[in-house]
XYZ file of C-alpha atoms in Angstrom:
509
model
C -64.468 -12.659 -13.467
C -62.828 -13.170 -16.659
C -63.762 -9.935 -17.901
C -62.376 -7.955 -14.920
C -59.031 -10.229 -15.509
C -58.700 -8.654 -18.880
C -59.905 -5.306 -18.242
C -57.077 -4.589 -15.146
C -54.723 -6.649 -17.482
C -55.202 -4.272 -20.174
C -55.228 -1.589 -17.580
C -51.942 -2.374 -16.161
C -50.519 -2.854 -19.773
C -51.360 1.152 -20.943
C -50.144 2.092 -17.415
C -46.898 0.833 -17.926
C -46.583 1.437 -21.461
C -47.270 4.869 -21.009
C -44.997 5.375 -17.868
C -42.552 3.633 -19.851
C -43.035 6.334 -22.829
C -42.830 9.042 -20.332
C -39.779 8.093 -18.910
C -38.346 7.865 -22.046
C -39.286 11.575 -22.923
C -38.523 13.143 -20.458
C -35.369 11.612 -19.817
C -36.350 9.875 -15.982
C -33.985 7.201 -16.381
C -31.186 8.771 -17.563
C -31.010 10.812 -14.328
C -30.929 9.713 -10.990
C -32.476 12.112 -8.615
C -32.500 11.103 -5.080
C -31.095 7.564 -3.877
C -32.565 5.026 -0.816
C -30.620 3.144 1.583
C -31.694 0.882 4.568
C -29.425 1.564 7.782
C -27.296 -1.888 8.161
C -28.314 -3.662 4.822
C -24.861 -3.149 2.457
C -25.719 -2.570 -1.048
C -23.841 -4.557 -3.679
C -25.200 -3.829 -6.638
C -23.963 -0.116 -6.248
C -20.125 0.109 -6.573
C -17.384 -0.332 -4.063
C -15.216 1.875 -2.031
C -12.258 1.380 -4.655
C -10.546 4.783 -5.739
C -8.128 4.820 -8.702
C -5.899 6.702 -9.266
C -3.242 5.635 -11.410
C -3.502 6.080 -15.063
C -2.197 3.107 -16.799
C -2.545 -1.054 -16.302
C -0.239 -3.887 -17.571
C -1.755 -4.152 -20.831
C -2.245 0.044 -21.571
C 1.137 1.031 -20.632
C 2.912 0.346 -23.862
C 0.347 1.906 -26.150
C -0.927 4.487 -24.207
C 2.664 5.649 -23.048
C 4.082 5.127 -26.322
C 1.409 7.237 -27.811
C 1.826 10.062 -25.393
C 5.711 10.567 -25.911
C 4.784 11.351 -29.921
C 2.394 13.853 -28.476
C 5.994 15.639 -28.844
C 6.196 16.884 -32.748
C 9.853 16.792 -32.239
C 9.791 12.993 -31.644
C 7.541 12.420 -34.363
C 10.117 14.658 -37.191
C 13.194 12.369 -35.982
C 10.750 8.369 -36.197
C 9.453 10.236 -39.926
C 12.835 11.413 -41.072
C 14.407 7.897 -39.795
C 11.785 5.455 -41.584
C 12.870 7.815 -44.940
C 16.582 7.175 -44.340
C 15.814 3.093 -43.485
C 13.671 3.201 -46.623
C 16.159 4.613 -48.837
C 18.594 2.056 -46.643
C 16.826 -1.167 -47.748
C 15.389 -0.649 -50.815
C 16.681 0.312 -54.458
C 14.165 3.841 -54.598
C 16.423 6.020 -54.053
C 19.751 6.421 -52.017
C 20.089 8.037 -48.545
C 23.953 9.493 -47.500
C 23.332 9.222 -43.786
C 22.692 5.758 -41.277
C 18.952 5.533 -40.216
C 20.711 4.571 -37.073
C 21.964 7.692 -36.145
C 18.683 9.505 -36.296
C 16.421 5.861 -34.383
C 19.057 5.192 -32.293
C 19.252 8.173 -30.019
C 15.116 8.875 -30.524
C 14.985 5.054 -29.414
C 17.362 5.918 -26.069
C 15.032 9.269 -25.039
C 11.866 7.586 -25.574
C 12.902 4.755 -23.248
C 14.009 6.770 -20.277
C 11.161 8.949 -21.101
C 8.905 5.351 -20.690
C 10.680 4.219 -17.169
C 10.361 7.078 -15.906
C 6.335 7.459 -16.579
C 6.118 3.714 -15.653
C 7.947 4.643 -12.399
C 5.805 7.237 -11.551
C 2.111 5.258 -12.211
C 3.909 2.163 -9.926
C 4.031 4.936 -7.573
C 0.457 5.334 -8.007
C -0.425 1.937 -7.916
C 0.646 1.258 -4.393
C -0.740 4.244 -2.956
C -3.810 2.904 -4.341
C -3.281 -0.451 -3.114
C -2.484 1.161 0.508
C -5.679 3.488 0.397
C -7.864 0.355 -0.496
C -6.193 -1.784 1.328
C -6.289 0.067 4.854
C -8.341 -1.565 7.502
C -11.133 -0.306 8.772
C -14.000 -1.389 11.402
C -17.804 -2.015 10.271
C -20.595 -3.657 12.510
C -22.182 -7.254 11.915
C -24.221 -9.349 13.142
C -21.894 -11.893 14.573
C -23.796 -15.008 13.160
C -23.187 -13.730 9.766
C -20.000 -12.888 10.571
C -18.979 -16.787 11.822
C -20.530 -18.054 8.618
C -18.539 -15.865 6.646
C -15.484 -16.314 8.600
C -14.616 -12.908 8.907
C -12.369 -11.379 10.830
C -12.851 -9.293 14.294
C -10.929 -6.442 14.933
C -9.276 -6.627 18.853
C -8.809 -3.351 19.262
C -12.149 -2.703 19.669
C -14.035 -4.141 23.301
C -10.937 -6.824 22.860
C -12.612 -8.516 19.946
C -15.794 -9.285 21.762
C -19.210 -8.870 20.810
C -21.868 -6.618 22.134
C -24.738 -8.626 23.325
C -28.009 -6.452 21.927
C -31.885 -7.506 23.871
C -33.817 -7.278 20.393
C -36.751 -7.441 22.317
C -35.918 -3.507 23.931
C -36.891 -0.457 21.376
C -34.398 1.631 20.369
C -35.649 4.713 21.708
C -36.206 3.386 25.191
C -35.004 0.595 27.439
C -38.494 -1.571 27.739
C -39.962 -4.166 25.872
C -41.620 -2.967 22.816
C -44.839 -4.090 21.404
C -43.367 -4.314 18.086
C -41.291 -6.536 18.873
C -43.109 -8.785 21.582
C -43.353 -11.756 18.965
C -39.630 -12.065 18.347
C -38.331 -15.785 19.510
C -34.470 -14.701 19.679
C -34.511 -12.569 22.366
C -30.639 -11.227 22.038
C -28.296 -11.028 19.094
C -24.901 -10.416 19.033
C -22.898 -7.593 17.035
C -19.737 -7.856 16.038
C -16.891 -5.569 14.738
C -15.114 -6.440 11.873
C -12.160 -5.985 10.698
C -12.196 -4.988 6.779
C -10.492 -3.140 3.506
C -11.577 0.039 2.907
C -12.501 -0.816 -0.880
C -14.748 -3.546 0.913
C -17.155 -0.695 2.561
C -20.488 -0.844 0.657
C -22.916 2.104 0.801
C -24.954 0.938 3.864
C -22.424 0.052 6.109
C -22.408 1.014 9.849
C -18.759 1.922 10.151
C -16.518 2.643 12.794
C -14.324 5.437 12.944
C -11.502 5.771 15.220
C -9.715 9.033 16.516
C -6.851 10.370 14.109
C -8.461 7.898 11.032
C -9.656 8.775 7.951
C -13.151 8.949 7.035
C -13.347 5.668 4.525
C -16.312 6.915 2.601
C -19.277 9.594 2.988
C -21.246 8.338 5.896
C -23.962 10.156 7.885
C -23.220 10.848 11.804
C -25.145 8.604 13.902
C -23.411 8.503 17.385
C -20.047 9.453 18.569
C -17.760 9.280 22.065
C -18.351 13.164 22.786
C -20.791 15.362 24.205
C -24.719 15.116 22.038
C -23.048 12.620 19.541
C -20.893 15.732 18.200
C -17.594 15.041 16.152
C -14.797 17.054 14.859
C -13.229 16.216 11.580
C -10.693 18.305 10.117
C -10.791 18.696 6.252
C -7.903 20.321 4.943
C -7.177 17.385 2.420
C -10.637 18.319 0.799
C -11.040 22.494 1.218
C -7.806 23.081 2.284
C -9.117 24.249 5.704
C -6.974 23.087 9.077
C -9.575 24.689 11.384
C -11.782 21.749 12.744
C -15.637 21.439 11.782
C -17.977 20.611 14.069
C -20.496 17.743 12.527
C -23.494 16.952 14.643
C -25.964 14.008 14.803
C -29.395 13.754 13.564
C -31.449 16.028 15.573
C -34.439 14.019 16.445
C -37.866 15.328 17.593
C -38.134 15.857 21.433
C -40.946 13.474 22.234
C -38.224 10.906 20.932
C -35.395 12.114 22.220
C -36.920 12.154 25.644
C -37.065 8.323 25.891
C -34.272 7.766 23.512
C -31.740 8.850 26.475
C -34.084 7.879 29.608
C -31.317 4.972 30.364
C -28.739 7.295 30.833
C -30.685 10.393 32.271
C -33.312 9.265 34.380
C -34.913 13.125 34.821
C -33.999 14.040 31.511
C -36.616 17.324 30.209
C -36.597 18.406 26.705
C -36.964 21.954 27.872
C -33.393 21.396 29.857
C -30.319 21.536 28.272
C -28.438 18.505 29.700
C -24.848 17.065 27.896
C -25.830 13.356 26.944
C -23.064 11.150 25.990
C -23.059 7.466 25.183
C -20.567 4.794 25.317
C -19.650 2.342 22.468
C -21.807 -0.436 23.753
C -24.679 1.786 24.378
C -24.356 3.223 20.647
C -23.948 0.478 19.306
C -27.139 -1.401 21.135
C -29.226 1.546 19.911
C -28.104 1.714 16.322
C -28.869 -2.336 16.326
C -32.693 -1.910 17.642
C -33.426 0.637 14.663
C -31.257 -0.683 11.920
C -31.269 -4.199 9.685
C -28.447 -5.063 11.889
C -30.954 -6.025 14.396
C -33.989 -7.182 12.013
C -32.148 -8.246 8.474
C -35.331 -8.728 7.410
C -37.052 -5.610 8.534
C -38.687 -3.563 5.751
C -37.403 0.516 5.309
C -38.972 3.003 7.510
C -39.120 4.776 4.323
C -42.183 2.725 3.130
C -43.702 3.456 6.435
C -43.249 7.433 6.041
C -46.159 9.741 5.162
C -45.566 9.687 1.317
C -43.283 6.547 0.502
C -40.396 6.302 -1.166
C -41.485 9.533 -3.450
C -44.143 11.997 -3.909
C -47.647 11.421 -2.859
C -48.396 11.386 -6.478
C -46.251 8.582 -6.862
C -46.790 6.541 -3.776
C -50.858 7.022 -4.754
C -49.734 5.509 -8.332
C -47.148 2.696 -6.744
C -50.375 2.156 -4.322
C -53.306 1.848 -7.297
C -50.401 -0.408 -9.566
C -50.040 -2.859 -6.170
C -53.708 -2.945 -5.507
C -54.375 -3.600 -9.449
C -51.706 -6.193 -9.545
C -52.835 -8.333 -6.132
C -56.733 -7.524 -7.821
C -55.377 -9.759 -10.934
C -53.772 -12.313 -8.780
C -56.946 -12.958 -7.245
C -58.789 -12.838 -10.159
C -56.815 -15.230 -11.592
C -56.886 -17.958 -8.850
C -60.146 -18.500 -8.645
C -61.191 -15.766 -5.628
C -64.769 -14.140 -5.944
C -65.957 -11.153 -6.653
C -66.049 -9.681 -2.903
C -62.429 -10.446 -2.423
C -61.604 -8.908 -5.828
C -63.464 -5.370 -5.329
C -61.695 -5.081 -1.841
C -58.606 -5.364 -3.093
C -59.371 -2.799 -5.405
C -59.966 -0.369 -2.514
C -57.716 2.332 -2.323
C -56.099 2.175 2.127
C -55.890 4.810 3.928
C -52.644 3.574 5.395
C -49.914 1.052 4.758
C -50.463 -2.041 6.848
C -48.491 -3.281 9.870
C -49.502 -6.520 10.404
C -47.782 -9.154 8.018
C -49.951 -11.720 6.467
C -49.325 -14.505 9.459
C -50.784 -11.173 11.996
C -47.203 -10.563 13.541
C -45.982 -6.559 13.686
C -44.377 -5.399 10.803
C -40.508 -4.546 11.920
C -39.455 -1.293 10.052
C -35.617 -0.576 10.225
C -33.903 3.007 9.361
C -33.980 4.311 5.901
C -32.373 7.157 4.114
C -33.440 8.938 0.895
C -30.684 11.243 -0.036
C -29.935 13.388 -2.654
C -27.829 11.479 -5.696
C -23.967 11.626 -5.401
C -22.412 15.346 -6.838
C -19.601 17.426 -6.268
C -20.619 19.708 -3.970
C -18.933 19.104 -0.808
C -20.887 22.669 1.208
C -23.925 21.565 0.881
C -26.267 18.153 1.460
C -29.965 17.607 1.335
C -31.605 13.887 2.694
C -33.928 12.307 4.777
C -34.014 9.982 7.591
C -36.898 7.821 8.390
C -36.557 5.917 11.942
C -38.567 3.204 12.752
C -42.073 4.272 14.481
C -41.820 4.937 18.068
C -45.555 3.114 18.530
C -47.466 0.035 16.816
C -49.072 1.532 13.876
C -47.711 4.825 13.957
C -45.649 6.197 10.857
C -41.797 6.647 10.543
C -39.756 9.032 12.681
C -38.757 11.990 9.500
C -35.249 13.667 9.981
C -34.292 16.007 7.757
C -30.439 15.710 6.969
C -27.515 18.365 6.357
C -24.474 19.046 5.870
C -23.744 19.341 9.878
C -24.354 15.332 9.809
C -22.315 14.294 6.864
C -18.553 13.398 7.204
C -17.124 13.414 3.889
C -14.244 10.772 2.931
C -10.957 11.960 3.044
C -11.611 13.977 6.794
C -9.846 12.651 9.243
C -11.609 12.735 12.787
C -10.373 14.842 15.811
C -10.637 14.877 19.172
C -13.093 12.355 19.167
C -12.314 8.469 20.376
C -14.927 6.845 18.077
C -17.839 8.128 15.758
C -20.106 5.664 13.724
C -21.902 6.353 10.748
C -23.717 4.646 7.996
C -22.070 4.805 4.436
C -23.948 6.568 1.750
C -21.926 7.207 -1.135
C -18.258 4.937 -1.753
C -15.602 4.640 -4.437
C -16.697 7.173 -7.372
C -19.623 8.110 -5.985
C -17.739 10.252 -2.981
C -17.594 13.795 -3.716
C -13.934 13.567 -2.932
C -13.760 11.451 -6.201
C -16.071 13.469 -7.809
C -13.940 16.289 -7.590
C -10.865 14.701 -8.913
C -9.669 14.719 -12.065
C -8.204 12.017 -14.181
C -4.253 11.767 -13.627
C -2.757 14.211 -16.780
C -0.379 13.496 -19.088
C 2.616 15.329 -18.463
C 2.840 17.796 -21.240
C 4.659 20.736 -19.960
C 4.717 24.915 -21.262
C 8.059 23.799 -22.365
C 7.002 21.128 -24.132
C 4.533 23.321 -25.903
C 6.595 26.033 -26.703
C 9.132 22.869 -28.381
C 6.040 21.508 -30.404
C 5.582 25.588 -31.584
C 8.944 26.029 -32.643
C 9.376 22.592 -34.431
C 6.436 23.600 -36.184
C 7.839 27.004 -37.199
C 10.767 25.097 -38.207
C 9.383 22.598 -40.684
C 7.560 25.169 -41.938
C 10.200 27.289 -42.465
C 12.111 24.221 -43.953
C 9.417 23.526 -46.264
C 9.018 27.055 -47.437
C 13.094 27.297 -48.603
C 13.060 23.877 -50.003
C 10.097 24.616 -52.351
C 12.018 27.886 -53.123
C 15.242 26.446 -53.943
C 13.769 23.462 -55.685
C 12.315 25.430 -58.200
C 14.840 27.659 -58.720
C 17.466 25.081 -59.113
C 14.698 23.126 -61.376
C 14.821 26.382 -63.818
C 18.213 26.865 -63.763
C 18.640 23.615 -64.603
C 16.669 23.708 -67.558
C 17.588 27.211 -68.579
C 21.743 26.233 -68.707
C 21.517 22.354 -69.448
C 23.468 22.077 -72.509
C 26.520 23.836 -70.625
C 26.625 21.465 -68.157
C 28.839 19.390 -69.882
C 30.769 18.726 -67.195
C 28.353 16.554 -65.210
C 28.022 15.000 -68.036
C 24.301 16.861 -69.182
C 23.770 17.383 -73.249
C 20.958 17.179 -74.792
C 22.995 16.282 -78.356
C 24.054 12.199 -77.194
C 26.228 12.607 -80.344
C 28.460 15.942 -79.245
C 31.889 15.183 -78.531
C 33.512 16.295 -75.109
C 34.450 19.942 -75.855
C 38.098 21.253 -75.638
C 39.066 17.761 -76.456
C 41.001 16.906 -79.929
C 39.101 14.903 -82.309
C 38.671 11.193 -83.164
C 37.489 11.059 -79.523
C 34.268 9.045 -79.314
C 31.503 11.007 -77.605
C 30.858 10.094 -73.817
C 27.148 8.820 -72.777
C 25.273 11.840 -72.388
C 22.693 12.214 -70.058
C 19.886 13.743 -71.715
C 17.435 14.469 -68.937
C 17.806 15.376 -65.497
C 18.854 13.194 -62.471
């Protein structure tokens, strides 16, 4: 026994040293390539719903604004040419004939109203932020959580009162089901509360009302009109005012024809019949296959024919499990028997837990990660099995279910929809760009012909400097009249004599 200890221990250590290298090669970890989500479980470890866009804070404005205004060359030739004059000013190096004020002063005055009216503009952005994040919005609860939390119910929905849900009833049809025969609580309650939008986390169920905007990219689940259908209109986004029809998941007929049997007692998959649900009746369903029924559920997605990824992987995730619980074993004491069958690979996952009670599975989604690409949308979603031991319902997802943030929804009293990407992962946000500094064509055609300038200033003063340097050396001794000789001794000319010589200056100021 101790030598099959260390053998799967070094077994598991070369397994994950070597996936570990691999990842690291290729680059696995730097990428994300698809992401999971369970249907009613909120994720907080991915980011919020918050959008920014304002550009500076409390302690960047001064620096950052200050900065940008000597993006301006012009600005920058006036603070240069005003430090000279102060230097000249306040110290004995040399002597300036103009007031450093006159050139600071006025470059002072335009930078200021240059500063209050950027800081003007960003408070501007600031509360638009603050509205967009602060704007209430509707998500579903569990009501016990809710109480414990002390949350908030919004009244404008059923007049604040909570929709009584018989956990004991599938979700795709209105009888008792034998998953969930050993459940004690027969009923629990769901609540709709009233939240910030920068609140929504991606797994949210979340409300939508007619005439609101979509708070974050969320996947259709039910809505007030005909099939589950909504209309959104996305001209913030594309630019488009025409509305866009976004549909539901469409689910595989042998479900569908006992998902609706409630509400159409005759209902045939070969018929076309207009199915419509009300708000309790949505959200009832939506509790019996989500974590807002069974918090404690596991994902469908582990339930599904490969797992969370590949076959190859879920085969490797399986053999790394069994080697791991083999170990365990090993290591408490348990014989050989027990060890070997351990080892041996299933031919399913299991849906019994370890007490013999059913396994509850609750609606996952593996979508694609967030991107900009608001035409198109690739994802799965994995319902619950419709039978004890039976794998997870696969939906393939498209852009006809996804209602991207900043749509606002038309014609339709109510939609609900689970979150999937919020805040910067939305593709709203992901096509924005950062807020720009203002630096107009004007300004750049300024900072072009202050250049030209000072170069152009520069070019005559190194002229004239050295000509006046070579006059000046060529004609020194007749500039006796400025008082230049190179002979200190010379009297002044076309003066009598007996005068005493002046102080010549023998070199050049």
């Amino acid at each position: 026994e101790r030598i099959l200890i260390n053998l799967l221990s070094s077994i598991l250590g070369v397994i994950n040293i070597g996936h570990w290298n691999i990842a690291k090669m290729t680059n696995v970890e730097d990428k994300e390539i698809y992401r999971i989500l369970v249907a009613g479980r909120p994720d907080f470890e991915r980011c919020d719903n918050t959008v920014k866009t304002s550009k500076y804070s409390i302690l960047s404005f001064l620096p950052v604004a200050v900065v940008e205004q000597f993006r301006r060359i012009a600005n920058m030739y006036f603070l240069i040419s005003g430090f000279i004059m102060a230097i000249g000013a306040y110290t004995t190096l040399y002597d300036t004939a103009v007031n450093h004020w006159t050139t600071l002063g006025p470059l002072a005055i335009i930078i200021s109203v240059s500063l209050a009216q950027e800081g003007g503009a960003d408070i501007g952005r600031h509360r638009s932020d603050a509205a967009t994040n602060n704007y209430g919005c509707v998500v579903l609860r569990r009501a016990d959580e809710l109480d414990a939390e002390k949350g908030k119910r919004e009244v404008g929905i059923l007049n604040g009162e909570d929709v009584t849900v018989n956990q004991k009833k599938s979700y795709f049809k209105n009888e008792v089901s034998a998953v969930s025969k050993s459940n004690n609580g027969h009923n629990c309650k769901i609540a709709f509360e009233a939240i910030k939008r920068k609140d929504i986390r991606q797994g949210h169920i979340v409300l939508i009302r007619n005439k609101e905007m979509v708070p974050a990219d969320t996947i259709l689940l039910a809505s007030s009109s005909d099939n589950g259908t909504a209309y959104v209109e996305t001209s913030s986004i594309d630019g488009e005012t025409n509305l866009k029809l976004r549909i539901t998941p469409h689910l595989p007929k042998d479900v569908l024809n006992v998902l609706h049997r409630s509400s159409t007692r005759d209902f045939d998959v070969s018929e076309e019949k207009v199915l419509r649900e009300t708000l309790i009746d949505a959200t009832k369903r939506i509790c019996r296959q989500t974590a807002l029924g069974f918090p404690d559920a596991t994902s469908a997605i582990e339930n599904s024919k490969d797992g969370i990824g590949s076959p190859m992987e879920a085969q490797f995730s399986s053999f790394l499990q069994r080697s791991k619980s083999a170990v365990k074993l090993a290591s408490s004491g348990a014989g050989y028997d027990a060890v070997r069958k351990s080892l041996a690979p299933r031919s399913s996952i299991t849906h019994r837990t370890e007490d013999g009670a059913p396994v509850k599975y609750a609606t996952g989604l593996r979508t694609e990660a967030p991107n900009a690409s608001v035409n198109t949308f690739g994802g799965v979603c994995f319902l619950p099995p419709i039978r004890e031991g039976g794998k997870s319902v696969e939906i393939p997802l498209g852009v006809d279910n996804l209602l991207l943030r900043g749509a606002i929804l038309r014609n339709t009293e109510w939609a609900i929809g689970i979150a999937i990407f919020t805040g910067n992962d939305t593709k709203l946000v992901k096509n924005s760009v950062k807020t720009p500094s203002k630096f107009s064509k004007l300004d750049q055609l300024m900072n072009k012909t202050v250049l030209a300038v000072l170069a152009l200033m520069f070019i005559m003063i190194a002229l004239i400097s050295t000509a006046a340097n070579a006059t000046n050396k060529a004609n020194f001794d007749k500039l006796w009249y400025v008082g230049l000789n190179k002979n200190s001794s010379e009297p002044w000319p076309y003066l009598p004599k007996g005068f005493e010589p002046p102080i010549w200056r023998t070199t050049s100021p």
